[in-house]
Short mmCIF file of C-alpha atoms in Angstrom, two decimals:
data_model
loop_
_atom_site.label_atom_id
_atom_site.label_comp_id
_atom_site.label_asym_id
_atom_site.label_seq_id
_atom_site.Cartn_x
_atom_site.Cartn_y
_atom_site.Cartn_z
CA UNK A 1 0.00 0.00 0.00
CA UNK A 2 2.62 2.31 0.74
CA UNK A 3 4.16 2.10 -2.51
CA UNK A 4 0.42 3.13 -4.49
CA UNK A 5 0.19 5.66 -2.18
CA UNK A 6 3.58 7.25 -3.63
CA UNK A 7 2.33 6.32 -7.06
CA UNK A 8 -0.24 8.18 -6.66
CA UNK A 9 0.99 11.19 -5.43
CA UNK A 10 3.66 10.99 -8.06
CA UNK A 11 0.59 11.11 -10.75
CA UNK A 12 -0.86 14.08 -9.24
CA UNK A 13 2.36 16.30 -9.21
CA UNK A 14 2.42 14.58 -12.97
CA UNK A 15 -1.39 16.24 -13.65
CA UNK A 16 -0.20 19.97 -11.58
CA UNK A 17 2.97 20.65 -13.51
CA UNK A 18 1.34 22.44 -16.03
CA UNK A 19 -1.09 24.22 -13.84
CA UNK A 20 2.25 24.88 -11.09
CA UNK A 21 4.58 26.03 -13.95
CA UNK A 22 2.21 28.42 -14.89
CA UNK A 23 1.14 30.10 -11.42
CA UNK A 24 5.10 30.17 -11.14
CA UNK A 25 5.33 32.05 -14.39
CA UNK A 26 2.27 34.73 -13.28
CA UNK A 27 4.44 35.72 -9.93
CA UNK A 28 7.63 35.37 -12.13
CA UNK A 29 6.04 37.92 -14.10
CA UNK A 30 4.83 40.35 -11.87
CA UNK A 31 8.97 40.97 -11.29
CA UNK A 32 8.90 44.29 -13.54
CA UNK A 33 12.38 45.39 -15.25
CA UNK A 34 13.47 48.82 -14.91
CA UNK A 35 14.14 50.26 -18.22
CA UNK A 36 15.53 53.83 -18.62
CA UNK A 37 13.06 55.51 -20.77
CA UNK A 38 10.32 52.72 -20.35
CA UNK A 39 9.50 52.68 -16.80
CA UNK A 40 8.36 49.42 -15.59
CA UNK A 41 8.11 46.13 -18.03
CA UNK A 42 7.53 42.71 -17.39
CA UNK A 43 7.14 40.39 -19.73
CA UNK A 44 4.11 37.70 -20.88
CA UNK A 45 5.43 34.97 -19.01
CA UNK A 46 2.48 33.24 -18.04
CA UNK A 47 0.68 33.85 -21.42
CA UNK A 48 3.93 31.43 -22.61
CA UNK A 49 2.74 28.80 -20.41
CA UNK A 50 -0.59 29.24 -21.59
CA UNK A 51 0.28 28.76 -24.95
CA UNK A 52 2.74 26.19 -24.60
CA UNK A 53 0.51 23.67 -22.21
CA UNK A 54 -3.01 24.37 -24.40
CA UNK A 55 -0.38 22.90 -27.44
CA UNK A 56 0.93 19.83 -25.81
CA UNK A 57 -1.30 18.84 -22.49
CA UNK A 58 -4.59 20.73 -22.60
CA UNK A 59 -5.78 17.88 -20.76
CA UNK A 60 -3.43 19.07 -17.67
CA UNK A 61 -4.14 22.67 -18.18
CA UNK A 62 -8.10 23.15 -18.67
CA UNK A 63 -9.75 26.28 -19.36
CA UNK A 64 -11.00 26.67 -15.80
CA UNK A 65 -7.08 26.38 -14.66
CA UNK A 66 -6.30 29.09 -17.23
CA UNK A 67 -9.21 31.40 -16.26
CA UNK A 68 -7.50 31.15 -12.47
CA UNK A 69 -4.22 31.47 -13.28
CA UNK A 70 -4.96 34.82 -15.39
CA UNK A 71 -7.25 36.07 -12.21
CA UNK A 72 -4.11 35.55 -10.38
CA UNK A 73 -2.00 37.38 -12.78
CA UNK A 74 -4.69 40.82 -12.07
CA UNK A 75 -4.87 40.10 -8.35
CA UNK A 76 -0.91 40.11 -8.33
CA UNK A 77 -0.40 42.77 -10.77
CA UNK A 78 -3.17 45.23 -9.90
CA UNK A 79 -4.35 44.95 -13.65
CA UNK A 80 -8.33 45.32 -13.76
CA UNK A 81 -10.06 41.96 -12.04
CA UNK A 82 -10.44 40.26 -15.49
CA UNK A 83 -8.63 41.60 -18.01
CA UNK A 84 -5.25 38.90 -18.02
CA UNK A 85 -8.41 36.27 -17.66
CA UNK A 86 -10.00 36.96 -20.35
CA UNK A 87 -6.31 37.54 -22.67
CA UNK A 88 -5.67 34.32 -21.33
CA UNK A 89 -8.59 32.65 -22.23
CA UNK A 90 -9.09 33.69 -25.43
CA UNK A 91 -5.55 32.52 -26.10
CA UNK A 92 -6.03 29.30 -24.74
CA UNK A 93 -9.55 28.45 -26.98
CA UNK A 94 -7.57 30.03 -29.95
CA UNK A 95 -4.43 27.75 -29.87
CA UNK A 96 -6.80 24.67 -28.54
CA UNK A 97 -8.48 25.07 -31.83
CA UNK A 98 -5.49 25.25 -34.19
CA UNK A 99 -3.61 22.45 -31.52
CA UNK A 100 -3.33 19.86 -34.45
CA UNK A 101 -1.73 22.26 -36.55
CA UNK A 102 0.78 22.94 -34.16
CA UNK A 103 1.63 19.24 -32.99
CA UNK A 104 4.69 18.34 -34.88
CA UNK A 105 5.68 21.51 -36.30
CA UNK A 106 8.81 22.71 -36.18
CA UNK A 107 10.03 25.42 -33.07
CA UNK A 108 9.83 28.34 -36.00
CA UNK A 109 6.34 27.70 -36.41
CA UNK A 110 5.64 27.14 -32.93
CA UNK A 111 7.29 30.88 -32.31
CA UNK A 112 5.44 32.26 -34.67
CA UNK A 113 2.79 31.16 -33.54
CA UNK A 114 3.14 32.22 -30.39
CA UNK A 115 3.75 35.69 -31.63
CA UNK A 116 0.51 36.39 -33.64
CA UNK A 117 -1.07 35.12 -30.10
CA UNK A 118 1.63 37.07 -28.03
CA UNK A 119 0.24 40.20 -30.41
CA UNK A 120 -3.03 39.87 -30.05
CA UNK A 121 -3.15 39.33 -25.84
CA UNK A 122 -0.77 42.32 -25.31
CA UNK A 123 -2.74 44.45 -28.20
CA UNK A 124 -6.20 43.33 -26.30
CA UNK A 125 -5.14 43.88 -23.06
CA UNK A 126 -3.82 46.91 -23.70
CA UNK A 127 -6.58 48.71 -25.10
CA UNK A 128 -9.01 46.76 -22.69
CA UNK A 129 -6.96 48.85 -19.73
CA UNK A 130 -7.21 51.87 -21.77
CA UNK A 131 -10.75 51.65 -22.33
CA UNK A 132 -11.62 50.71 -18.44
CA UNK A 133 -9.22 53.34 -17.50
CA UNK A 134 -10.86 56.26 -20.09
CA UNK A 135 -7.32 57.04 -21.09
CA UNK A 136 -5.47 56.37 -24.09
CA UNK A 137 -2.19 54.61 -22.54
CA UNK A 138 1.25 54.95 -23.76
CA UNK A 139 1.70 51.90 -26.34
CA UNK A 140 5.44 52.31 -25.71
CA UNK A 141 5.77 50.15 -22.54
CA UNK A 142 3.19 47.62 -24.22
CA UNK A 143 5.57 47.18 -27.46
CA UNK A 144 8.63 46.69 -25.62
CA UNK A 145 6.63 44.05 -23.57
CA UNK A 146 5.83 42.03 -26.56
CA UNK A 147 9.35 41.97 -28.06
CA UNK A 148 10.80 41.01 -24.86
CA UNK A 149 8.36 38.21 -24.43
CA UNK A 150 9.14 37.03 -27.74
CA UNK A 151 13.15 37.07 -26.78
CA UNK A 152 12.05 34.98 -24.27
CA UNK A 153 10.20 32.94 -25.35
CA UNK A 154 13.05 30.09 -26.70
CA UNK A 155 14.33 30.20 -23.34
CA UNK A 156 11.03 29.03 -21.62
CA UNK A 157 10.06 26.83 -24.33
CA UNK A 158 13.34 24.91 -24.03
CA UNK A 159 12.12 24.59 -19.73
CA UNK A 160 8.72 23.55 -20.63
CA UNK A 161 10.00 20.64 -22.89
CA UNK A 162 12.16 19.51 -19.96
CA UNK A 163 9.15 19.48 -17.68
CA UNK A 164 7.40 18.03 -20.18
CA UNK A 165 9.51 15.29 -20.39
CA UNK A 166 9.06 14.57 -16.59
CA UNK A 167 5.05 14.53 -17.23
CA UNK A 168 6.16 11.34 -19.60
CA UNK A 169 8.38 9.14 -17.43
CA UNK A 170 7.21 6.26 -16.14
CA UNK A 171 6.60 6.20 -12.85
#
């Protein structure tokens, strides 16, 4: 009995990674950078994990999971109650619907990918803000986030293979 007991426990931390790597990423990315000229800039993290998981274990990352790791994100960042839920969201049901087309494809697709989604979060969320905030924000700060969260967006990927990888060992 004792050893089911650690089998099973080893298959739930199997089923959380996803969900854990991502609620890592959302404090992760609450760390802002500094940037002379720019202010404060932190980039997409989470929205990577998003992506990443809804390609290659949706099952392990369901929507609900998403829609509390992005009300995390707002809670943590101070962002309107919502908004990196909903950017989240509508990533995840967007790259859950084209999933097949990304299975197999090479990292270049994959990134590119990831940046039409990357553009479309950060362009969302920034004029959702602007509109609940009934000022036109600087898009400055919101560019630079993107391109940095593309930059690091190899990095992370090349992480969430290796954890990956762990989700697939036998146990």
């Amino acid at each position: 009995m004792h050893v089911s007991v650690w089998h099973r426990l080893d298959g739930v931390a199997r089923r959380l990674l996803p969900f854990a790597t991502t609620i890592l990423l959302v404090v992760l990315s609450v760390v802002p950078l500094h940037l002379p000229g720019l202010g404060s800039v932190a980039p997409a993290l989470a929205l990577m994990g998003v992506y990443y998981w809804a390609i290659f274990r949706p099952d392990f990352l369901p929507a609900p999971a998403v829609f509390a790791a992005g009300l995390f994100q707002d809670v943590l960042s101070g962002m309107p109650l919502g908004v990196n839920a909903l950017a989240f969201l509508v990533a995840y049901e967007i790259v859950s619907a084209q999933r097949r087309f990304f299975l197999g494809k090479s990292f270049m697709v994959m990134w590119w990918g990831f940046m039409l989604i990357a553009a479309g979060a950060t362009a969302g969320t920034w004029l959702l803000v602007s509109g609940l905030s009934g000022a036109f924000l600087s898009p400055r700060p919101v560019v630079f986030q993107f391109l940095l969260t593309l930059a690091l967006f190899p990095c992370l990927t090349w992480l969430f293979i290796r954890a990956q990888r762990v989700l697939l060992q036998q146990g």
